[in-house]
PDB file of C-alpha atoms in Angstrom:
ATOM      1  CA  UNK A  60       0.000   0.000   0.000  1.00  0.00           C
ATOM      2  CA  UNK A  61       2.878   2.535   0.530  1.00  0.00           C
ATOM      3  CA  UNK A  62       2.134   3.656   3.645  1.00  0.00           C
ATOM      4  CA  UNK A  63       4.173   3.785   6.899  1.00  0.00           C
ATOM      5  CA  UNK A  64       1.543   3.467  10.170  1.00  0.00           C
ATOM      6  CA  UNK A  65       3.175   5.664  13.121  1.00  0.00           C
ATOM      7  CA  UNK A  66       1.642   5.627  16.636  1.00  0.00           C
ATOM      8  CA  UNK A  67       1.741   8.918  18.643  1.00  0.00           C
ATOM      9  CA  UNK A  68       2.394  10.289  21.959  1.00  0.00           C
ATOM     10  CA  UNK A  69       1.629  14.001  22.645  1.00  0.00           C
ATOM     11  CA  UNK A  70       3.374  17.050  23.175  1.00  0.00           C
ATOM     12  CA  UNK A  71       3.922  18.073  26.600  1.00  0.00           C
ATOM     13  CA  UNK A  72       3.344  18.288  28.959  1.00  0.00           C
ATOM     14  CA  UNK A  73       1.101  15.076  29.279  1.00  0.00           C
ATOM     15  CA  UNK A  74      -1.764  16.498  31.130  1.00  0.00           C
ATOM     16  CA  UNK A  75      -1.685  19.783  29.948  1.00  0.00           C
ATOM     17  CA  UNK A  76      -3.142  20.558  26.253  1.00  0.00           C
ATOM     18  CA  UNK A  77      -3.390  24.286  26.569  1.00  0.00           C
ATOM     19  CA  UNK A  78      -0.027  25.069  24.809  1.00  0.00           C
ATOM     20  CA  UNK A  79      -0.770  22.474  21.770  1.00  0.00           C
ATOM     21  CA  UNK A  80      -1.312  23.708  18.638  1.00  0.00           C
ATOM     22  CA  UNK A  81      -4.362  22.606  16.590  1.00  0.00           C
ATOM     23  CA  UNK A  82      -1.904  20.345  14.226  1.00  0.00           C
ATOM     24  CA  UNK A  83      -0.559  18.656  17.094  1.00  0.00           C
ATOM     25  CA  UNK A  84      -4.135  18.216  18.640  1.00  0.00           C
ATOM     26  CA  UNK A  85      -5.164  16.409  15.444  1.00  0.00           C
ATOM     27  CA  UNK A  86      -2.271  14.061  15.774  1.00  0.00           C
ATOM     28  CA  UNK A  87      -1.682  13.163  19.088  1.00  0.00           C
ATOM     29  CA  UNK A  88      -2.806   9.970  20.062  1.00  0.00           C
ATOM     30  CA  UNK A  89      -3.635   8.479  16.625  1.00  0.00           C
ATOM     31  CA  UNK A  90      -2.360   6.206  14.378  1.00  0.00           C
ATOM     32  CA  UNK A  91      -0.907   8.545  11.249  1.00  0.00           C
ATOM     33  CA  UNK A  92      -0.925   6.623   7.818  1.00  0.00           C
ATOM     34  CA  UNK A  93       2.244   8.444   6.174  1.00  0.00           C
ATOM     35  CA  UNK A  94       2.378   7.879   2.106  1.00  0.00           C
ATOM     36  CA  UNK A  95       6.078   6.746   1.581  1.00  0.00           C
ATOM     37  CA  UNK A  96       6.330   8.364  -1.570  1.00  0.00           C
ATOM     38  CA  UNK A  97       5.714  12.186  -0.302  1.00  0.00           C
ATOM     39  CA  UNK A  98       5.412  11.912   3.312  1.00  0.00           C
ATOM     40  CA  UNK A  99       2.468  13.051   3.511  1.00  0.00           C
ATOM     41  CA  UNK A 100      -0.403  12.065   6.109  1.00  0.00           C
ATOM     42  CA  UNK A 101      -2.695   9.665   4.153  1.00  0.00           C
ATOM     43  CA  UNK A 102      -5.003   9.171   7.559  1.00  0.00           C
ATOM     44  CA  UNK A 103      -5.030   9.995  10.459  1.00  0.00           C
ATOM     45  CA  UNK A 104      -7.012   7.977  13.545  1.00  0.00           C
ATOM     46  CA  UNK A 105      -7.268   9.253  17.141  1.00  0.00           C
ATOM     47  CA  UNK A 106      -7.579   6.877  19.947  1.00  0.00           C
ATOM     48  CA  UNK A 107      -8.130   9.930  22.397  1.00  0.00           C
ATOM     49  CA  UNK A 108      -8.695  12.914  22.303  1.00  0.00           C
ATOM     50  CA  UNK A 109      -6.713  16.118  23.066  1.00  0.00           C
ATOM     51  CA  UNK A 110      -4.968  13.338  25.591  1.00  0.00           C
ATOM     52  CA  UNK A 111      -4.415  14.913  29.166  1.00  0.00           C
ATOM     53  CA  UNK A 112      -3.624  11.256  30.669  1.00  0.00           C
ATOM     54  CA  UNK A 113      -0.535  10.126  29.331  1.00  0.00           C
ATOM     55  CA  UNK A 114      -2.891   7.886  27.382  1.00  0.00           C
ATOM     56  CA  UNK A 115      -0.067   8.018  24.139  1.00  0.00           C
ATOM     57  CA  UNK A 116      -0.052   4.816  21.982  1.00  0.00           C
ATOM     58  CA  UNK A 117       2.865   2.710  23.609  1.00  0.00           C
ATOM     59  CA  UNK A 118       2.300  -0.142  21.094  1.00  0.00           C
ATOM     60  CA  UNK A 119       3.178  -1.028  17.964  1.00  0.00           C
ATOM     61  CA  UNK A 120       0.522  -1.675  15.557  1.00  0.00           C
ATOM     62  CA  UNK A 121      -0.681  -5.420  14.301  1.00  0.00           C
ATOM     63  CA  UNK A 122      -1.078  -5.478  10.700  1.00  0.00           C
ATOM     64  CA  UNK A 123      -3.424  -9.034   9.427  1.00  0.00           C
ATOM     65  CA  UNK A 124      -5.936 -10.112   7.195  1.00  0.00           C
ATOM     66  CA  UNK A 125      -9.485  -9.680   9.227  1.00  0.00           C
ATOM     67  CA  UNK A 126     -12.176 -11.591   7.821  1.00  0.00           C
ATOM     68  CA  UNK A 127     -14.986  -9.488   6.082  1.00  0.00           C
ATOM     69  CA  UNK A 128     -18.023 -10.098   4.331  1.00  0.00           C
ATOM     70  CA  UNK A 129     -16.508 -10.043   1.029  1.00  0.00           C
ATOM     71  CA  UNK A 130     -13.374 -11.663   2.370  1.00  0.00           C
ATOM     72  CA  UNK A 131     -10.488 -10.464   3.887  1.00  0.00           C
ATOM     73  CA  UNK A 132      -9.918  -7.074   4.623  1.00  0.00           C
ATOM     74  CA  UNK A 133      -6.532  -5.429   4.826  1.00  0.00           C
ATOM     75  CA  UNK A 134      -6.505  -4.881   8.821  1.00  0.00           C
ATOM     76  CA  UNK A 135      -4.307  -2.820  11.766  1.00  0.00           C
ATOM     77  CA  UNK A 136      -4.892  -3.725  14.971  1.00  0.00           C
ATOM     78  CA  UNK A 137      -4.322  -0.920  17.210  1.00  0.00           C
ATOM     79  CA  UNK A 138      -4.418  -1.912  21.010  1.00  0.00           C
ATOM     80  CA  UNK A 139      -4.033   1.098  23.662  1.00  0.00           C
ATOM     81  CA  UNK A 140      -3.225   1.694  27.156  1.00  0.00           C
ATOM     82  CA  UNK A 141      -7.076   2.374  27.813  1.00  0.00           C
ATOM     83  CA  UNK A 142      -7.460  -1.529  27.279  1.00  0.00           C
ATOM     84  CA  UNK A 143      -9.884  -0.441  24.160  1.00  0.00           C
ATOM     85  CA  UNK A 144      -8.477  -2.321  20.695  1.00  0.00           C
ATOM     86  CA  UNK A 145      -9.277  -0.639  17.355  1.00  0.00           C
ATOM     87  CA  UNK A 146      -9.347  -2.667  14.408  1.00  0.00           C
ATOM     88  CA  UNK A 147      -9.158  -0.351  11.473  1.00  0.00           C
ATOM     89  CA  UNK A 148      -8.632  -0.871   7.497  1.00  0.00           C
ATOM     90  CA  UNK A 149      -4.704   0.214   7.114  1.00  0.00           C
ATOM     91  CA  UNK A 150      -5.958   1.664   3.270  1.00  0.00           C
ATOM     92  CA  UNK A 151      -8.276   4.434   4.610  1.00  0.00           C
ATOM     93  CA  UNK A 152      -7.958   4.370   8.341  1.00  0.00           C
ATOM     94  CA  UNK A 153     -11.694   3.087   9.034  1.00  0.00           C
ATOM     95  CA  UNK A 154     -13.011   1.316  11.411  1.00  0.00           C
ATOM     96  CA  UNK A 155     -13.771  -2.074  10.736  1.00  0.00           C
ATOM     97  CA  UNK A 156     -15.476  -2.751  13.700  1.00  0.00           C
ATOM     98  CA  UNK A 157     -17.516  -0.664  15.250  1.00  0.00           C
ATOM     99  CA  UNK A 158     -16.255   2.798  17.038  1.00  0.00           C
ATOM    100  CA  UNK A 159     -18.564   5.060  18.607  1.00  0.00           C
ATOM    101  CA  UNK A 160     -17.865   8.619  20.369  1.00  0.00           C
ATOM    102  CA  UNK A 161     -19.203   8.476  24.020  1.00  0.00           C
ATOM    103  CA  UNK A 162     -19.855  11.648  26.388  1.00  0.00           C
ATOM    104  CA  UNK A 163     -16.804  12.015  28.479  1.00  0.00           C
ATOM    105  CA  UNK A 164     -16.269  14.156  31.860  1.00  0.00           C
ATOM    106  CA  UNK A 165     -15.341  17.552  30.825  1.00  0.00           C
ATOM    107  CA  UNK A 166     -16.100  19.635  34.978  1.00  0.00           C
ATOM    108  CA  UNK A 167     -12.053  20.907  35.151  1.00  0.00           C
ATOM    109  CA  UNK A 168     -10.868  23.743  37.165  1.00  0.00           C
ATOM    110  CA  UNK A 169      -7.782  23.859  34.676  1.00  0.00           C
ATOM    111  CA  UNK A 170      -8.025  27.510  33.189  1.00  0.00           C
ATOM    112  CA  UNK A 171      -8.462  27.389  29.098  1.00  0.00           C
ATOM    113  CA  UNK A 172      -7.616  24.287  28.522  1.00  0.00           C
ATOM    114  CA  UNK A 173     -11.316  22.071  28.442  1.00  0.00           C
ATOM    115  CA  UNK A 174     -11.746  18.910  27.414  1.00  0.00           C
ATOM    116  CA  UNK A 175     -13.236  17.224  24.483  1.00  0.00           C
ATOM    117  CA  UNK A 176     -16.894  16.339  25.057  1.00  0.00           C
ATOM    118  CA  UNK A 177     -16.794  12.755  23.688  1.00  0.00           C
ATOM    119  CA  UNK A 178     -13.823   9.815  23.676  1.00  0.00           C
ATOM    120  CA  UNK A 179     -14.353   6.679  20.958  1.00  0.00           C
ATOM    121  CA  UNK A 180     -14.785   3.710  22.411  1.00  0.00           C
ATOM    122  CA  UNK A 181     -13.946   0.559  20.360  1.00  0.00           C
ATOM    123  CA  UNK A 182     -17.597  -1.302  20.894  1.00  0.00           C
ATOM    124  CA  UNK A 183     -16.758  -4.394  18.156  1.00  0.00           C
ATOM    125  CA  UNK A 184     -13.960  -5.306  20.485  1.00  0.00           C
ATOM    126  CA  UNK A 185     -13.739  -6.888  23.822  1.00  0.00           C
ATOM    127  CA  UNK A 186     -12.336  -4.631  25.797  1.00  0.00           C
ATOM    128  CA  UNK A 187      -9.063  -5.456  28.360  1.00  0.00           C
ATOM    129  CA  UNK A 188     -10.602  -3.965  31.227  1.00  0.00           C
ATOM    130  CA  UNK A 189     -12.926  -4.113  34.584  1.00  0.00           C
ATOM    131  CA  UNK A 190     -15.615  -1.875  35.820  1.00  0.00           C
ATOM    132  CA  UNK A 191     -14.938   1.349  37.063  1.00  0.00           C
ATOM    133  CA  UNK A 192     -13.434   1.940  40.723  1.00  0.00           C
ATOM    134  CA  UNK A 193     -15.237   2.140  43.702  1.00  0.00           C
ATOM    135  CA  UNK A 194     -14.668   2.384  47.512  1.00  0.00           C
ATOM    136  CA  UNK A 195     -14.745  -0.846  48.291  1.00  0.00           C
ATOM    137  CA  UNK A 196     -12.041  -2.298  45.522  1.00  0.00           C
ATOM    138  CA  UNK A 197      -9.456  -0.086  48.392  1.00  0.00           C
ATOM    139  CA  UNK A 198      -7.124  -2.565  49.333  1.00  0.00           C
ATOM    140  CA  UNK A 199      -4.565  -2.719  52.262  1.00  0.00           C
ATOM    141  CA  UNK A 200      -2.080  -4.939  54.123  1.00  0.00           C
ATOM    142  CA  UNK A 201      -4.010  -4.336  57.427  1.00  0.00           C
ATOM    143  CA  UNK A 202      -7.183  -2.299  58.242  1.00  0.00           C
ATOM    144  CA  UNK A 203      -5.375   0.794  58.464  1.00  0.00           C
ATOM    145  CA  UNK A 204      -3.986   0.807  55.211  1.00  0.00           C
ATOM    146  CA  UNK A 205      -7.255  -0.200  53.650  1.00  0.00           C
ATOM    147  CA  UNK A 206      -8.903   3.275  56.006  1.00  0.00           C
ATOM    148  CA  UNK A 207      -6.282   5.316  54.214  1.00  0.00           C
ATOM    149  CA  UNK A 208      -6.521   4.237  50.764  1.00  0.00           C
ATOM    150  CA  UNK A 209     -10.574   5.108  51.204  1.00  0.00           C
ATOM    151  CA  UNK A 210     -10.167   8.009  52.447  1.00  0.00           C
ATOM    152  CA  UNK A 211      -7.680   9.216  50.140  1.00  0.00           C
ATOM    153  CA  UNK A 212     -10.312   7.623  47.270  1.00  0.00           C
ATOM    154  CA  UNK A 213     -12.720   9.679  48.564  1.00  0.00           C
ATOM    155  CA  UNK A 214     -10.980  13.354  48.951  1.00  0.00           C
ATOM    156  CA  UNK A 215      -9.852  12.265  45.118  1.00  0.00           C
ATOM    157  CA  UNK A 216     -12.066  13.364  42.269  1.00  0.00           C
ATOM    158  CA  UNK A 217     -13.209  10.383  40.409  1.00  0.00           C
ATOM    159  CA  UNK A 218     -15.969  10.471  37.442  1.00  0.00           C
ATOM    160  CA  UNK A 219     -14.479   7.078  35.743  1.00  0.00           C
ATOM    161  CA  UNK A 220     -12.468   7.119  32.767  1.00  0.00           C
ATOM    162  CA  UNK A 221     -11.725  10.014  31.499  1.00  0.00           C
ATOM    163  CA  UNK A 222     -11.298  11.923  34.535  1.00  0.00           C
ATOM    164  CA  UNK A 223     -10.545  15.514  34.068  1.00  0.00           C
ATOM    165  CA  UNK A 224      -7.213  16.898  36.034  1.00  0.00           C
ATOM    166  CA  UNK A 225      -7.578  19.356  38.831  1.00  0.00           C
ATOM    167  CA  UNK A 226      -5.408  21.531  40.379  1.00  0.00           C
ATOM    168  CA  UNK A 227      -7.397  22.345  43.393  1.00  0.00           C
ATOM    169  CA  UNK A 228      -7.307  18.522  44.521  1.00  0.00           C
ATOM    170  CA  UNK A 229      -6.020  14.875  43.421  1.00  0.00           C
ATOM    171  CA  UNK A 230      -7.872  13.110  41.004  1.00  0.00           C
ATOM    172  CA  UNK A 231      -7.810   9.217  39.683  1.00  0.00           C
ATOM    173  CA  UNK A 232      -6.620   7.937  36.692  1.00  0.00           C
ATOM    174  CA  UNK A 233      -8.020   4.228  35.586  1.00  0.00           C
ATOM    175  CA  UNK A 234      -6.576   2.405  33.764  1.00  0.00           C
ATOM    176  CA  UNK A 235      -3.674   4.248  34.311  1.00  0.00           C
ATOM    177  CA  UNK A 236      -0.972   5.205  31.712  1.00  0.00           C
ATOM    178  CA  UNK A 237       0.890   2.133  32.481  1.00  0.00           C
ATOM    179  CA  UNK A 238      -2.518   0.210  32.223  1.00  0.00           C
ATOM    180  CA  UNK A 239      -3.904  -1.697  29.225  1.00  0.00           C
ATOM    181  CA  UNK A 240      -1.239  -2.992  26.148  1.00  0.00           C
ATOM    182  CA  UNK A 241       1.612  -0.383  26.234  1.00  0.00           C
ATOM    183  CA  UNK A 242       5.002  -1.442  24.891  1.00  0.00           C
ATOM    184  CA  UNK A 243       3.945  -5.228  24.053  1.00  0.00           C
ATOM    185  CA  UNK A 244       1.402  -4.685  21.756  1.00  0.00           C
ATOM    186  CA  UNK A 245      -0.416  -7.931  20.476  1.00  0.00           C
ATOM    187  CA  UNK A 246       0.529 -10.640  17.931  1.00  0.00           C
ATOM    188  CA  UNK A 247      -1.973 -12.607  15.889  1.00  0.00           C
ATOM    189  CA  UNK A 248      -2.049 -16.321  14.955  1.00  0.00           C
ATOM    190  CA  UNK A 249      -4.002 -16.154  11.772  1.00  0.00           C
ATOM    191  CA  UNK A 250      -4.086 -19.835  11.738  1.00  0.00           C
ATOM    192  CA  UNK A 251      -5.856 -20.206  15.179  1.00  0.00           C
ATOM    193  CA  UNK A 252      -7.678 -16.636  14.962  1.00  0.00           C
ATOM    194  CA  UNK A 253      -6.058 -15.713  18.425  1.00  0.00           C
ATOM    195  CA  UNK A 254      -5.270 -12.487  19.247  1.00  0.00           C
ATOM    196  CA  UNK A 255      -2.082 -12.268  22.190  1.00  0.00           C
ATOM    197  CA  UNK A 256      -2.256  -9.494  24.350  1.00  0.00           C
ATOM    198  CA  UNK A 257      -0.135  -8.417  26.986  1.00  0.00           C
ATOM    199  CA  UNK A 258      -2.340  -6.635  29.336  1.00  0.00           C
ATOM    200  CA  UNK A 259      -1.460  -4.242  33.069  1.00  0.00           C
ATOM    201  CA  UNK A 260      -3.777  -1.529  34.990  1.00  0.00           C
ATOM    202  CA  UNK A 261      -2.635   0.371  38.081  1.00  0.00           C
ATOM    203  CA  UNK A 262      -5.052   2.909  39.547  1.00  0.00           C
ATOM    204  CA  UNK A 263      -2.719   6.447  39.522  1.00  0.00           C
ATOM    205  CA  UNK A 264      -3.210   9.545  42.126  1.00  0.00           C
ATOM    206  CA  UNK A 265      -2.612  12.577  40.186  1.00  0.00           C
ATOM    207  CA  UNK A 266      -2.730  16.286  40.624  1.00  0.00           C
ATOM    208  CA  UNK A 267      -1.537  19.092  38.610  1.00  0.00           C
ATOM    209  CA  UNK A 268       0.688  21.930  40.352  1.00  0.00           C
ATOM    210  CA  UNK A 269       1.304  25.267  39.394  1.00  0.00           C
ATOM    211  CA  UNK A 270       4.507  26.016  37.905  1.00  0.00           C
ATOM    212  CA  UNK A 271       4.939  28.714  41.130  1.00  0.00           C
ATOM    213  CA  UNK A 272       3.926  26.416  43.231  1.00  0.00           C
ATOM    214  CA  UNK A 273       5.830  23.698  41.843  1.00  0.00           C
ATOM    215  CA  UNK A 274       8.863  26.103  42.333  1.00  0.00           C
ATOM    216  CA  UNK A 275       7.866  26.918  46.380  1.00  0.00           C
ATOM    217  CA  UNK A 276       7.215  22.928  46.359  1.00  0.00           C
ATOM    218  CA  UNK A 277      11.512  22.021  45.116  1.00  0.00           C
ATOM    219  CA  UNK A 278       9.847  19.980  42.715  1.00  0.00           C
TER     220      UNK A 278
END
């Protein structure tokens, strides 16, 4: 096909998207189908975005043969750190299984710099995830430690994926940006129709600091 499929990342600083330009907003996050002839973007496909969770594509992408209708489709396999996999068609960049844009949190007290409405959520794909955290998944080597991971859930802001950051308090990130297929990726046995995933999620406490206060702070 001539093309050369690059996975992004996003310019910094990761949770901070008010000093990206437009052109890197487009970009960041997404799979970008370069034509080797001009170097050109053919497509482009975002996994999230304007990403303020470190949520850059880790992994590299899985090209195969999916079966179709009319028989096999050219295919890229794009797994994330969000556990969602998107299985596109590497000519055009569409999805061949279904992708649909779902309302995300957008309540921030991060001066100009809101967040996108909607996310895409890979819905023809099992996803390599669990529900949504909640008080009682706090876990600790004695009752203590289990009292001060709830109450630190609890001063946390938490509206499930897609959290917005805060500066005025902590909020949680899950999965995290470690979470879901990051630097392994996925291999495919055509043969046995078996998709290999290597898969991790770690909850993450996060909170964003002035740069004055970062200063004041030694940081």
């Amino acid at each position: 096909l001539g093309l050369v499929y690059v996975p992004t990342g996003n310019s910094a600083a990761d949770y901070y998207s008010a000093l990206r330009s437009p052109e890197e907003n487009k970009v960041s996050s997404a799979v970008v189908a370069i034509d080797v002839k001009t170097g050109s973007p053919r497509w482009v496909f975002q996994t999230v975005h304007k990403d303020v969770w470190d949520y850059d594509i880790g992994s590299q992408p899985t090209l195969m043969d999916f079966p179709g209708k009319d028989g096999p489709v050219p295919a890229l396999i794009m797994p994330t750190k969000r556990g969602q996999t998107f299985v596109l068609d590497r000519r055009d960049g569409k999805p061949v299984l279904p992708v649909e844009e779902r309302a995300a949190p957008t309540r921030t007290d991060v001066p100009d710099d809101p967040r996108a409405p909607t996310q895409p959520w890979s819905t023809g794909m099992p996803r390599l995830g669990v529900p949504d955290l909640k008080e009682t998944d706090m876990w600790g080597m004695s009752p203590i430690d289990q009292l001060y991971c709830r109450l630190k859930y609890r001063r946390a802001k938490y509206l499930g994926e897609f959290t917005a950051p805060e500066i005025s308090r902590p909020w949680l990130e899950y999965p995290g940006y470690n979470g879901g297929s990051d630097w392994g990726s996925m291999a495919s046995d055509a043969k046995a129709g078996v998709l290999s995933a290597n898969w991790n999620i770690t909850p993450l406490y996060d909170q964003l600091v002035r740069r004055k206060n970062a200063a004041a702070l030694g940081l």
